[in-house]
XYZ file of C-alpha atoms in Angstrom:
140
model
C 16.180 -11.998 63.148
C 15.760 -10.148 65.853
C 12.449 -9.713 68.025
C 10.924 -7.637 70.123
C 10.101 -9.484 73.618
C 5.889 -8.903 73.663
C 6.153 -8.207 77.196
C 7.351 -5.182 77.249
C 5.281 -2.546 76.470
C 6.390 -0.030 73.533
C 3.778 2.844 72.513
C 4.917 2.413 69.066
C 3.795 -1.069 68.905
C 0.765 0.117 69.734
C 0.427 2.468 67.348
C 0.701 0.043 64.431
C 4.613 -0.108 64.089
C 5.803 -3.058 62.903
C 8.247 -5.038 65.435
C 10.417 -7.002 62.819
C 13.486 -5.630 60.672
C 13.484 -5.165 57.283
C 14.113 -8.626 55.009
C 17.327 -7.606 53.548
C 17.631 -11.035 51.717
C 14.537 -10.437 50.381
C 15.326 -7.264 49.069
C 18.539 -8.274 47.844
C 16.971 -10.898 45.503
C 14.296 -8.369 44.300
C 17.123 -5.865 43.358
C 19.047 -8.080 41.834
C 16.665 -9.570 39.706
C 15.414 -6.268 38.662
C 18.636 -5.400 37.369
C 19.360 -9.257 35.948
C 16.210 -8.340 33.831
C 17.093 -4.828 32.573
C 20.778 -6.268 31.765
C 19.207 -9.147 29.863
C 16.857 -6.710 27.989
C 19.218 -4.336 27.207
C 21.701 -7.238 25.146
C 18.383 -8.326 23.606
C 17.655 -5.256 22.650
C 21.577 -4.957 21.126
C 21.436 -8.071 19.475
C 18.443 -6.819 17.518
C 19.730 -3.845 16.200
C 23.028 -5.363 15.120
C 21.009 -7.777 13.386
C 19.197 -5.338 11.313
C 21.924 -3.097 11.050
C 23.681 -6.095 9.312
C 21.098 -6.952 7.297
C 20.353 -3.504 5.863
C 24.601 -2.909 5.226
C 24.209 -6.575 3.155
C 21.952 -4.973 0.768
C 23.755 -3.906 -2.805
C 21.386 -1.602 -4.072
C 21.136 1.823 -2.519
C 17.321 3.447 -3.159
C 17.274 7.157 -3.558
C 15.069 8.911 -0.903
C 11.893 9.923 -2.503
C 12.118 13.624 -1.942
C 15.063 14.146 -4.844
C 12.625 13.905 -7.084
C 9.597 15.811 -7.493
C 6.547 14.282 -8.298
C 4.623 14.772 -11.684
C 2.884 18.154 -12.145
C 0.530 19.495 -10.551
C 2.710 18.411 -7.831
C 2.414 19.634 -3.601
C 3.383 23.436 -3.344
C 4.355 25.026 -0.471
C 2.183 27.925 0.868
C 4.180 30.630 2.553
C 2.045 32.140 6.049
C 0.217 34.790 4.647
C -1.521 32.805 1.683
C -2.322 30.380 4.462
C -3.694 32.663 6.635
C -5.507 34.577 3.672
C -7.459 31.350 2.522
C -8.136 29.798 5.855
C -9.839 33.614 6.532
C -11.184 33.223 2.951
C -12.827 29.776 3.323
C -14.213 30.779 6.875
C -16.301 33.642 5.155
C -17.621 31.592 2.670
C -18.670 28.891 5.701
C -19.922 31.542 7.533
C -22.300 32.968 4.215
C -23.272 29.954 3.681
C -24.634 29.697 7.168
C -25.931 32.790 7.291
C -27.367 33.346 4.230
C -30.649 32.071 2.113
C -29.964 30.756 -1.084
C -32.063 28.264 -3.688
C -29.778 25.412 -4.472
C -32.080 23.486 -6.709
C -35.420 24.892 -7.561
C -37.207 21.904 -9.645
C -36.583 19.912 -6.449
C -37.793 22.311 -3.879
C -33.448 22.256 -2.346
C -33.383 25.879 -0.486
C -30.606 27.086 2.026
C -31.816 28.994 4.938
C -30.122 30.341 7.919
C -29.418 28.298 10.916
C -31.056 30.514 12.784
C -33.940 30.903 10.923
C -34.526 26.870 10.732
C -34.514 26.777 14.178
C -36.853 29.091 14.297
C -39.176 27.215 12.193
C -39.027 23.917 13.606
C -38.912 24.595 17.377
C -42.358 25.250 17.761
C -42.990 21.679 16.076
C -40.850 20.059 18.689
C -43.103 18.064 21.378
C -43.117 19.951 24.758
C -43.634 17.980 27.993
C -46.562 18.759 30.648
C -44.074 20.430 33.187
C -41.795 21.890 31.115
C -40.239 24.966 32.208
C -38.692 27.182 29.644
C -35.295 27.170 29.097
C -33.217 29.128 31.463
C -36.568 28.645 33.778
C -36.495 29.681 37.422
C -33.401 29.342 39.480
């Protein structure tokens, strides 16, 4: 390999270049070893899927796909865009009565529904406060 002779000065030597070639040997092996190993797991990967290909052509029976036959009734129906749009708006006002709404759900065992507002409400001021709190959104 050739070298530079340390003697002389070169700026770029200074500057951090390196004063050696490149390895091509090295690089040569690395290459083709990368490539030995994709070869290799590319035939691996072909002798695997013959093998299973050749198993599943040895078997006899056939097994219809499950979707020629419907399943017992009630079976899965399709909803078209509009019904699905119409229920999902449909179940979000009912979600969003039920949060905003008061309601008794079970007198005899004192179950009530209250707005989510209103519980906060109720239980904030029951909430312990530190010494130096500030209030929320305090001074900026």
């Amino acid at each position: 390999m050739h070298k530079r002779k340390r003697d002389i000065p070169d700026p770029l030597i200074k500057m951090g270049y390196e004063e050696e070639h490149l390895h091509f040997k090295s690089i040569w092996r690395s290459v083709m070893l990368f490539f030995t190993f994709v070869t290799l797991t590319y035939v691996a990967a072909l002798g695997i899927f013959w093998w299973y290909n050749r198993e599943a052509l040895a078997q006899k029976e056939v097994k219809e796909p499950f979707t020629r036959h419907a399943p017992a009734p009630p079976n899965p129906l399709l909803q078209t865009n509009i019904t699905a749009k119409t229920d999902i708006q449909a179940l979000r006002q009912g979600e969003t009565e039920q949060l905003n709404t008061a309601a008794i759900l079970d007198k005899s065992k004192g179950i009530y529904r209250i707005p989510v507002a209103r519980a906060i409400d109720l239980v904030t001021p029951r909430l312990p406060v530190a010494k130096d709190a500030k209030p929320y959104g305090g001074a900026r």
